[in-house]
CSV table of N, CA and C in Angstrom, one decimal:
chain,number,residue,atom,x,y,z
A,1,MET,N,114.7,77.8,200.2
A,1,MET,CA,115.8,77.2,200.4
A,1,MET,C,115.8,76.9,202.0
A,2,THR,N,115.6,75.7,203.1
A,2,THR,CA,115.9,75.9,203.5
A,2,THR,C,117.4,75.3,205.2
A,3,VAL,N,117.3,75.9,205.8
A,3,VAL,CA,118.9,75.7,206.5
A,3,VAL,C,118.9,75.2,206.7
A,4,ASP,N,119.9,74.0,207.6
A,4,ASP,CA,119.9,73.7,209.1
A,4,ASP,C,120.4,73.5,210.3
A,5,THR,N,120.1,73.7,211.4
A,5,THR,CA,120.0,75.0,211.9
A,5,THR,C,120.8,74.1,213.9
A,6,SER,N,120.9,74.3,214.6
A,6,SER,CA,121.4,73.7,215.4
A,6,SER,C,120.3,74.3,216.9
A,7,SER,N,119.7,72.9,218.2
A,7,SER,CA,119.4,73.0,219.0
A,7,SER,C,118.9,75.4,219.5
A,8,ASP,N,120.4,75.8,220.0
A,8,ASP,CA,120.3,77.0,220.2
A,8,ASP,C,120.5,78.0,219.2
A,9,GLY,N,120.2,78.1,218.0
A,9,GLY,CA,119.7,78.5,216.9
A,9,GLY,C,120.2,79.5,216.4
A,10,ASP,N,121.5,79.7,216.8
A,10,ASP,CA,122.6,80.1,216.6
A,10,ASP,C,123.4,80.1,214.8
A,11,VAL,N,123.5,78.4,215.2
A,11,VAL,CA,124.4,77.7,214.1
A,11,VAL,C,124.0,77.0,212.4
A,12,ALA,N,123.7,77.8,211.6
A,12,ALA,CA,123.3,77.0,210.1
A,12,ALA,C,124.2,75.7,209.7
A,13,VAL,N,124.5,74.9,208.5
A,13,VAL,CA,125.6,73.7,208.3
A,13,VAL,C,124.5,73.9,207.3
A,14,PHE,N,125.1,73.5,205.7
A,14,PHE,CA,125.0,73.7,204.8
A,14,PHE,C,126.5,72.4,203.9
A,15,PHE,N,126.1,71.7,202.8
A,15,PHE,CA,126.4,71.9,201.9
A,15,PHE,C,127.0,71.2,201.0
A,16,ILE,N,128.6,71.8,200.3
A,16,ILE,CA,128.1,72.5,198.8
A,16,ILE,C,127.8,70.8,197.7
A,17,PRO,N,127.1,70.3,197.1
A,17,PRO,CA,126.9,69.1,196.4
A,17,PRO,C,128.6,69.1,196.0
A,18,LEU,N,128.7,67.9,195.2
A,18,LEU,CA,130.4,68.3,193.8
A,18,LEU,C,129.5,68.6,192.8
A,19,GLY,N,131.1,68.8,192.8
A,19,GLY,CA,130.7,70.2,191.3
A,19,GLY,C,130.8,71.7,191.6
A,20,SER,N,131.9,72.3,190.9
A,20,SER,CA,131.4,73.8,190.7
A,20,SER,C,130.5,74.2,190.9
A,21,ALA,N,129.3,73.9,190.0
A,21,ALA,CA,128.2,74.1,189.6
A,21,ALA,C,126.9,74.9,190.3
A,22,HIS,N,127.3,74.3,192.1
A,22,HIS,CA,126.2,74.8,192.9
A,22,HIS,C,127.6,75.5,194.1
A,23,PHE,N,128.5,76.4,193.4
A,23,PHE,CA,129.2,76.8,194.5
A,23,PHE,C,128.0,78.6,195.1
A,24,ARG,N,126.9,79.1,193.7
A,24,ARG,CA,126.7,79.8,193.5
A,24,ARG,C,124.7,79.3,195.7
A,25,THR,N,125.2,78.5,195.2
A,25,THR,CA,123.8,78.0,195.8
A,25,THR,C,124.1,78.7,197.5
A,26,ALA,N,126.2,78.4,198.0
A,26,ALA,CA,126.2,78.8,198.7
A,26,ALA,C,126.4,80.6,199.5
A,27,SER,N,125.8,80.7,198.4
A,27,SER,CA,126.6,82.4,198.9
A,27,SER,C,124.2,82.7,199.0
A,28,ALA,N,123.5,82.2,198.5
A,28,ALA,CA,122.2,81.5,198.8
A,28,ALA,C,122.0,81.7,200.4
A,29,TRP,N,122.9,80.8,200.2
A,29,TRP,CA,122.8,79.8,202.0
A,29,TRP,C,123.1,79.8,202.7
A,30,LEU,N,123.9,81.4,202.7
A,30,LEU,CA,124.9,82.4,203.3
A,30,LEU,C,124.0,83.4,203.6
A,31,VAL,N,123.2,84.3,203.2
A,31,VAL,CA,122.9,85.4,203.4
A,31,VAL,C,121.0,84.7,203.6
A,32,GLU,N,121.4,83.8,203.6
A,32,GLU,CA,119.3,83.7,204.3
A,32,GLU,C,120.1,82.4,205.7
A,33,ALA,N,120.4,82.2,206.0
A,33,ALA,CA,121.6,81.9,207.4
A,33,ALA,C,121.7,83.6,208.2
A,34,ALA,N,122.9,83.8,207.3
A,34,ALA,CA,122.9,85.4,208.5
A,34,ALA,C,121.5,86.5,208.6
A,35,SER,N,120.9,86.6,207.9
A,35,SER,CA,119.5,87.2,207.3
A,35,SER,C,118.6,86.6,209.0
A,36,HIS,N,117.9,85.5,208.8
A,36,HIS,CA,117.4,84.4,210.0
A,36,HIS,C,118.2,84.7,211.0
A,37,ARG,N,119.7,85.4,211.2
A,37,ARG,CA,119.7,85.3,212.3
A,37,ARG,C,120.0,86.2,212.9
A,38,ALA,N,119.9,88.4,212.7
A,38,ALA,CA,120.1,89.5,212.4
A,38,ALA,C,121.1,89.6,212.3
A,39,VAL,N,121.5,89.2,211.0
A,39,VAL,CA,122.7,90.0,210.8
A,39,VAL,C,122.8,90.5,210.1
A,40,PRO,N,123.9,91.9,210.5
A,40,PRO,CA,123.4,93.8,209.9
A,40,PRO,C,123.8,92.6,208.6
A,41,GLY,N,123.0,94.0,207.4
A,41,GLY,CA,123.7,93.5,205.6
A,41,GLY,C,124.4,93.9,205.8
A,42,ASP,N,125.4,94.8,206.1
A,42,ASP,CA,127.0,94.9,205.6
A,42,ASP,C,127.7,93.6,206.5
A,43,VAL,N,127.1,93.4,207.0
A,43,VAL,CA,128.4,91.9,207.9
A,43,VAL,C,128.5,91.1,206.7
A,44,ILE,N,126.8,90.7,206.8
A,44,ILE,CA,126.9,90.0,205.5
A,44,ILE,C,127.3,89.9,204.4
A,45,ASP,N,127.2,91.0,203.0
A,45,ASP,CA,128.1,91.0,202.4
A,45,ASP,C,129.6,91.1,203.2
A,46,ARG,N,130.6,91.4,204.0
A,46,ARG,CA,131.6,91.1,204.0
A,46,ARG,C,131.5,89.4,204.2
A,47,LEU,N,130.4,89.4,204.5
A,47,LEU,CA,131.0,87.1,204.7
A,47,LEU,C,130.6,86.9,203.2
A,48,GLU,N,130.0,86.9,202.4
A,48,GLU,CA,129.9,86.9,201.4
A,48,GLU,C,131.1,86.8,200.6
A,49,LEU,N,131.4,88.6,200.9
A,49,LEU,CA,132.7,88.4,199.8
A,49,LEU,C,133.9,87.5,200.1
A,50,CYS,N,133.3,87.5,201.3
A,50,CYS,CA,135.2,86.5,202.1
A,50,CYS,C,134.5,84.2,201.1
A,51,LEU,N,133.6,83.6,201.8
A,51,LEU,CA,133.3,83.0,200.6
A,51,LEU,C,133.0,82.1,200.0
A,52,ASN,N,132.7,83.1,199.0
A,52,ASN,CA,133.5,83.6,197.2
A,52,ASN,C,134.8,83.5,197.5
A,53,GLU,N,135.2,84.7,197.7
A,53,GLU,CA,137.1,83.8,197.3
A,53,GLU,C,137.7,83.1,198.0
A,54,ALA,N,136.7,82.6,198.9
A,54,ALA,CA,137.4,81.5,199.4
A,54,ALA,C,136.6,80.3,198.8
A,55,LEU,N,135.7,80.8,198.7
A,55,LEU,CA,135.6,79.0,196.6
A,55,LEU,C,135.7,79.0,195.8
A,56,ALA,N,136.1,80.4,195.1
A,56,ALA,CA,137.3,81.2,194.3
A,56,ALA,C,138.6,80.0,194.6
A,57,ASN,N,138.9,80.2,195.3
A,57,ASN,CA,140.0,79.9,195.6
A,57,ASN,C,140.8,78.6,196.1
A,58,ILE,N,139.5,77.2,196.5
A,58,ILE,CA,139.3,76.2,196.0
A,58,ILE,C,139.4,75.5,195.1
A,59,LEU,N,138.1,76.3,193.9
A,59,LEU,CA,138.3,76.2,192.5
A,59,LEU,C,139.3,76.2,191.7
A,60,SER,N,139.9,77.4,192.1
A,60,SER,CA,141.8,77.3,190.6
A,60,SER,C,142.4,76.1,191.4
A,61,TYR,N,142.6,76.6,193.3
A,61,TYR,CA,144.0,76.7,193.5
A,61,TYR,C,143.8,74.9,194.3
A,62,ALA,N,143.3,74.7,195.3
A,62,ALA,CA,143.4,73.2,196.5
A,62,ALA,C,144.0,72.0,195.2
A,63,GLY,N,143.6,71.4,193.8
A,63,GLY,CA,143.9,70.4,193.5
A,63,GLY,C,142.3,69.5,192.9
A,64,PRO,N,141.9,68.8,192.0
A,64,PRO,CA,141.0,67.4,191.4
A,64,PRO,C,140.9,66.9,193.0
A,65,CYS,N,141.0,66.3,194.1
A,65,CYS,CA,140.9,66.2,194.7
A,65,CYS,C,139.5,66.7,195.9
A,66,ALA,N,140.0,68.4,195.7
A,66,ALA,CA,139.0,68.8,196.6
A,66,ALA,C,137.5,68.4,196.3
A,67,LEU,N,136.9,68.5,195.1
A,67,LEU,CA,135.7,68.2,195.1
A,67,LEU,C,134.6,66.8,194.7
A,68,THR,N,135.9,66.2,195.0
A,68,THR,CA,135.5,64.3,195.6
A,68,THR,C,134.3,64.3,196.3
A,69,GLU,N,134.7,64.9,197.3
A,69,GLU,CA,133.6,65.3,198.2
A,69,GLU,C,133.2,66.5,198.7
A,70,PRO,N,131.9,66.4,199.0
A,70,PRO,CA,130.8,67.6,199.3
A,70,PRO,C,131.9,68.9,200.2
A,71,ILE,N,132.3,70.3,200.0
A,71,ILE,CA,132.6,71.6,200.5
A,71,ILE,C,132.1,72.0,201.2
A,72,GLY,N,132.5,71.7,203.3
A,72,GLY,CA,130.6,72.0,204.3
A,72,GLY,C,131.3,73.4,205.0
A,73,LEU,N,129.7,73.9,205.1
A,73,LEU,CA,129.8,75.2,205.8
A,73,LEU,C,129.6,74.7,206.5
A,74,THR,N,129.5,76.0,207.1
A,74,THR,CA,129.3,76.4,208.6
A,74,THR,C,129.3,78.4,209.4
A,75,PHE,N,127.8,78.7,209.3
A,75,PHE,CA,128.2,80.2,210.1
A,75,PHE,C,126.8,79.6,211.5
A,76,ARG,N,127.6,80.3,212.1
A,76,ARG,CA,127.4,80.8,213.6
A,76,ARG,C,127.6,82.5,214.1
A,77,ARG,N,126.2,82.6,214.6
A,77,ARG,CA,126.7,83.9,215.5
A,77,ARG,C,126.9,83.1,216.7
A,78,THR,N,128.4,84.9,217.9
A,78,THR,CA,128.3,84.1,218.2
A,78,THR,C,128.3,85.7,219.7
A,79,VAL,N,128.8,86.2,220.4
A,79,VAL,CA,129.5,87.2,221.5
A,79,VAL,C,131.0,87.6,221.8
A,80,VAL,N,131.8,88.3,220.8
A,80,VAL,CA,132.7,88.6,221.7
A,80,VAL,C,132.6,89.6,222.5
A,81,GLY,N,133.4,89.3,223.3
A,81,GLY,CA,132.9,90.6,224.7
A,81,GLY,C,131.4,90.9,224.7
A,82,ALA,N,132.0,92.8,224.0
A,82,ALA,CA,130.5,93.9,223.7
A,82,ALA,C,130.3,94.1,222.1
A,83,ARG,N,131.1,92.8,221.4
A,83,ARG,CA,130.5,93.4,220.6
A,83,ARG,C,129.8,91.2,220.4
A,84,GLN,N,129.2,91.3,218.5
A,84,GLN,CA,128.8,90.4,217.9
A,84,GLN,C,129.2,90.7,217.5
A,85,GLU,N,129.7,88.8,216.4
A,85,GLU,CA,130.8,88.0,216.0
A,85,GLU,C,129.5,86.6,215.0
A,86,ALA,N,130.1,87.6,213.3
A,86,ALA,CA,129.5,86.0,213.4
A,86,ALA,C,130.3,85.0,212.2
A,87,ILE,N,130.5,84.3,211.9
A,87,ILE,CA,131.7,82.7,211.4
A,87,ILE,C,130.9,82.3,210.6
A,88,VAL,N,131.9,81.9,209.5
A,88,VAL,CA,132.2,81.2,208.8
A,88,VAL,C,133.3,80.2,208.4
A,89,THR,N,133.2,78.9,208.7
A,89,THR,CA,134.1,77.9,208.7
A,89,THR,C,133.3,77.2,207.0
A,90,VAL,N,134.4,77.2,206.9
A,90,VAL,CA,134.5,76.4,205.6
A,90,VAL,C,135.7,75.4,205.1
A,91,SER,N,134.7,73.9,204.8
A,91,SER,CA,135.9,73.3,204.8
A,91,SER,C,136.4,71.8,203.5
A,92,ASP,N,136.9,71.8,203.3
A,92,ASP,CA,136.9,71.3,201.5
A,92,ASP,C,139.0,69.8,202.1
A,93,SER,N,138.8,68.8,201.2
A,93,SER,CA,140.0,67.5,201.0
A,93,SER,C,140.4,67.6,199.9
A,94,GLY,N,140.6,69.2,199.7
A,94,GLY,CA,141.5,69.3,198.7
A,94,GLY,C,143.2,69.7,199.7
A,95,GLU,N,143.9,70.1,198.6
A,95,GLU,CA,145.6,70.0,199.1
A,95,GLU,C,145.2,71.7,199.9
A,96,ALA,N,146.6,71.1,201.0
A,96,ALA,CA,146.4,71.3,202.4
A,96,ALA,C,146.8,72.9,201.8
A,97,PHE,N,146.2,74.2,202.5
A,97,PHE,CA,147.2,75.2,202.2
A,97,PHE,C,146.3,75.9,203.2
A,98,ASP,N,147.8,77.1,203.9
A,98,ASP,CA,147.3,77.9,205.0
A,98,ASP,C,147.4,79.1,204.9
A,99,PRO,N,145.8,79.9,204.0
A,99,PRO,CA,146.0,81.2,203.9
A,99,PRO,C,146.3,82.1,204.5
A,100,THR,N,146.5,81.7,206.4
A,100,THR,CA,146.8,82.5,207.4
A,100,THR,C,148.5,83.4,207.4
A,101,THR,N,149.0,82.2,206.3
A,101,THR,CA,150.4,82.4,206.3
A,101,THR,C,151.4,82.4,205.1
A,102,ALA,N,150.2,82.3,203.8
A,102,ALA,CA,150.7,82.6,203.2
A,102,ALA,C,151.1,83.9,202.3
A,103,GLN,N,151.8,83.8,201.5
A,103,GLN,CA,152.4,85.2,201.2
A,103,GLN,C,151.3,85.7,200.3
A,104,ALA,N,150.3,86.8,200.3
A,104,ALA,CA,149.7,88.1,199.1
A,104,ALA,C,149.8,87.5,197.7
A,105,LYS,N,150.0,87.5,197.0
A,105,LYS,CA,150.3,88.0,195.3
A,105,LYS,C,150.4,89.7,196.1
A,106,SER,N,151.1,90.7,195.2
A,106,SER,CA,151.9,91.8,195.5
A,106,SER,C,151.1,92.8,194.8
A,107,ARG,N,150.7,94.2,195.0
A,107,ARG,CA,150.1,95.1,194.3
A,107,ARG,C,150.8,95.6,193.2
A,108,PRO,N,150.7,94.6,192.1
A,108,PRO,CA,150.2,96.0,190.7
A,108,PRO,C,151.7,97.0,191.3
A,109,VAL,N,152.6,97.9,189.7
A,109,VAL,CA,152.3,99.3,189.5
A,109,VAL,C,151.7,100.3,189.4
A,110,SER,N,150.6,99.4,188.4
A,110,SER,CA,150.6,100.2,187.5
A,110,SER,C,149.7,99.6,186.9
A,111,LEU,N,148.0,99.7,185.9
A,111,LEU,CA,147.0,99.4,185.3
A,111,LEU,C,147.6,98.3,184.2
A,112,ALA,N,148.8,98.5,183.8
A,112,ALA,CA,149.7,97.6,182.1
A,112,ALA,C,150.3,96.3,183.2
A,113,THR,N,150.9,96.8,184.4
A,113,THR,CA,151.6,95.3,184.9
A,113,THR,C,150.3,94.7,184.9
A,114,ALA,N,148.6,95.0,185.4
A,114,ALA,CA,148.1,93.5,186.9
A,114,ALA,C,147.9,92.7,185.7
A,115,GLU,N,147.7,92.1,186.9
A,115,GLU,CA,147.5,89.7,186.3
A,115,GLU,C,146.1,90.1,187.8
A,116,PRO,N,144.9,89.5,186.0
A,116,PRO,CA,144.0,89.2,186.6
A,116,PRO,C,144.4,87.9,188.0
A,117,GLY,N,143.7,87.1,189.3
A,117,GLY,CA,143.9,86.5,189.9
A,117,GLY,C,144.7,86.7,191.1
A,118,GLY,N,144.5,85.3,191.6
A,118,GLY,CA,145.7,85.9,192.1
A,118,GLY,C,145.6,86.8,193.7
A,119,HIS,N,143.7,87.6,194.0
A,119,HIS,CA,143.8,89.1,194.8
A,119,HIS,C,142.7,87.4,196.0
A,120,GLY,N,142.5,87.0,196.6
A,120,GLY,CA,141.6,86.7,197.3
A,120,GLY,C,142.4,86.3,198.7
A,121,LEU,N,143.4,86.3,198.1
A,121,LEU,CA,144.1,86.5,200.3
A,121,LEU,C,143.3,87.8,200.8
A,122,ILE,N,144.3,88.5,199.1
A,122,ILE,CA,143.6,89.9,199.9
A,122,ILE,C,142.2,90.5,200.6
A,123,ILE,N,142.1,90.3,199.6
A,123,ILE,CA,140.8,90.7,199.5
A,123,ILE,C,139.9,89.8,201.5
A,124,ILE,N,140.4,89.1,201.8
A,124,ILE,CA,139.4,87.8,202.6
A,124,ILE,C,140.0,88.7,203.6
A,125,ARG,N,141.7,88.7,203.8
A,125,ARG,CA,142.5,89.2,205.2
A,125,ARG,C,141.9,91.0,205.1
A,126,LYS,N,141.3,91.9,204.5
A,126,LYS,CA,141.2,92.9,204.7
A,126,LYS,C,139.6,93.0,204.9
A,127,PHE,N,138.5,92.8,204.2
A,127,PHE,CA,137.0,92.1,204.6
A,127,PHE,C,136.3,91.0,206.1
A,128,ALA,N,137.3,90.5,206.1
A,128,ALA,CA,137.8,89.4,207.2
A,128,ALA,C,137.6,89.9,208.8
A,129,ASP,N,137.9,89.9,210.5
A,129,ASP,CA,137.6,91.0,211.3
A,129,ASP,C,138.2,89.7,212.6
A,130,SER,N,137.9,88.4,211.1
A,130,SER,CA,139.4,88.0,212.1
A,130,SER,C,139.9,86.2,211.1
A,131,LEU,N,140.9,85.9,211.3
A,131,LEU,CA,141.4,84.2,210.0
A,131,LEU,C,141.7,83.0,210.9
A,132,GLU,N,141.3,82.3,210.2
A,132,GLU,CA,142.4,81.6,210.9
A,132,GLU,C,141.9,79.9,210.4
A,133,TYR,N,143.1,79.1,210.4
A,133,TYR,CA,142.9,77.8,209.2
A,133,TYR,C,143.9,76.8,210.6
A,134,SER,N,142.6,75.9,209.9
A,134,SER,CA,143.7,74.3,210.7
A,134,SER,C,143.9,73.2,209.4
A,135,TYR,N,144.9,72.6,209.4
A,135,TYR,CA,143.8,71.3,208.4
A,135,TYR,C,143.7,69.4,209.3
A,136,ARG,N,143.0,69.3,209.1
A,136,ARG,CA,142.1,67.8,209.8
A,136,ARG,C,141.0,67.2,208.7
A,137,ASP,N,142.3,65.3,209.4
A,137,ASP,CA,141.0,64.9,208.6
A,137,ASP,C,141.7,65.0,207.9
A,138,HIS,N,142.6,64.9,207.1
A,138,HIS,CA,142.6,65.4,205.8
A,138,HIS,C,141.5,66.2,205.2
A,139,HIS,N,141.5,67.3,205.9
A,139,HIS,CA,140.4,68.8,205.4
A,139,HIS,C,141.3,69.9,205.7
A,140,ASN,N,141.2,70.8,205.0
A,140,ASN,CA,141.4,72.9,204.9
A,140,ASN,C,140.0,72.2,205.7
A,141,VAL,N,140.3,73.4,207.0
A,141,VAL,CA,139.7,73.8,207.7
A,141,VAL,C,139.9,75.1,207.6
A,142,LEU,N,139.0,76.5,207.2
A,142,LEU,CA,139.1,78.2,207.2
A,142,LEU,C,138.2,78.0,208.2
A,143,ARG,N,138.3,79.1,209.0
A,143,ARG,CA,137.2,80.2,209.5
A,143,ARG,C,137.6,81.3,209.5
A,144,PHE,N,136.2,82.2,208.6
A,144,PHE,CA,136.5,83.7,209.2
A,144,PHE,C,135.4,83.7,209.6
A,145,GLY,N,135.6,85.3,210.2
A,145,GLY,CA,134.2,86.0,210.5
A,145,GLY,C,135.0,87.1,210.4
A,146,VAL,N,133.5,88.2,211.0
A,146,VAL,CA,132.6,89.7,211.0
A,146,VAL,C,132.2,90.2,211.4
A,147,ARG,N,132.8,91.3,212.7
A,147,ARG,CA,132.8,92.1,214.0
A,147,ARG,C,131.4,92.4,214.4
A,148,TRP,N,130.7,93.1,214.5
A,148,TRP,CA,129.9,94.5,215.3
A,148,TRP,C,129.4,95.0,216.2
A,149,ASP,N,129.3,96.5,216.4
A,149,ASP,CA,128.0,96.0,217.7
A,149,ASP,C,127.0,96.6,217.7
A,150,PRO,N,126.7,95.9,218.6
A,150,PRO,CA,124.6,94.7,218.6
A,150,PRO,C,124.9,96.4,218.9
A,151,ALA,N,123.2,97.1,218.6
A,151,ALA,CA,122.7,98.2,218.3
A,151,ALA,C,121.7,99.1,219.8
A,152,THR,N,122.5,99.7,220.2
A,152,THR,CA,121.9,100.3,221.1
A,152,THR,C,120.7,101.4,221.7
């Protein structure tokens, strides 16, 4: 797999072809893009978990129009103060949904009362250090990032 990069080398762009069968390629793309830019493994793991949850939410909740256009992904490595940050942006044409203000599903009292699904927002909020949302040109734009201290 080859990633597209900008001239500064810190950005990679990928479009998931139509259909959920291609969602796994997004995860492989992210790992390659981040590894190529020397992002630590534990940071990549957190980003991949957030990406998989975001894509699962698009597939489950964004409605039929979500898969009428390719889903756009952008990876960027940047500096925030004295720390590094890897940021993933996911853009889809599904129904507008702001995960930064949505109420996360409450935790079950016991295993017997637990229901599958609905915990993706909790996972994204737990593993991402930054989370932003906007709705532009009929597209959801979700951006999440993970920060780390560079090796000294």
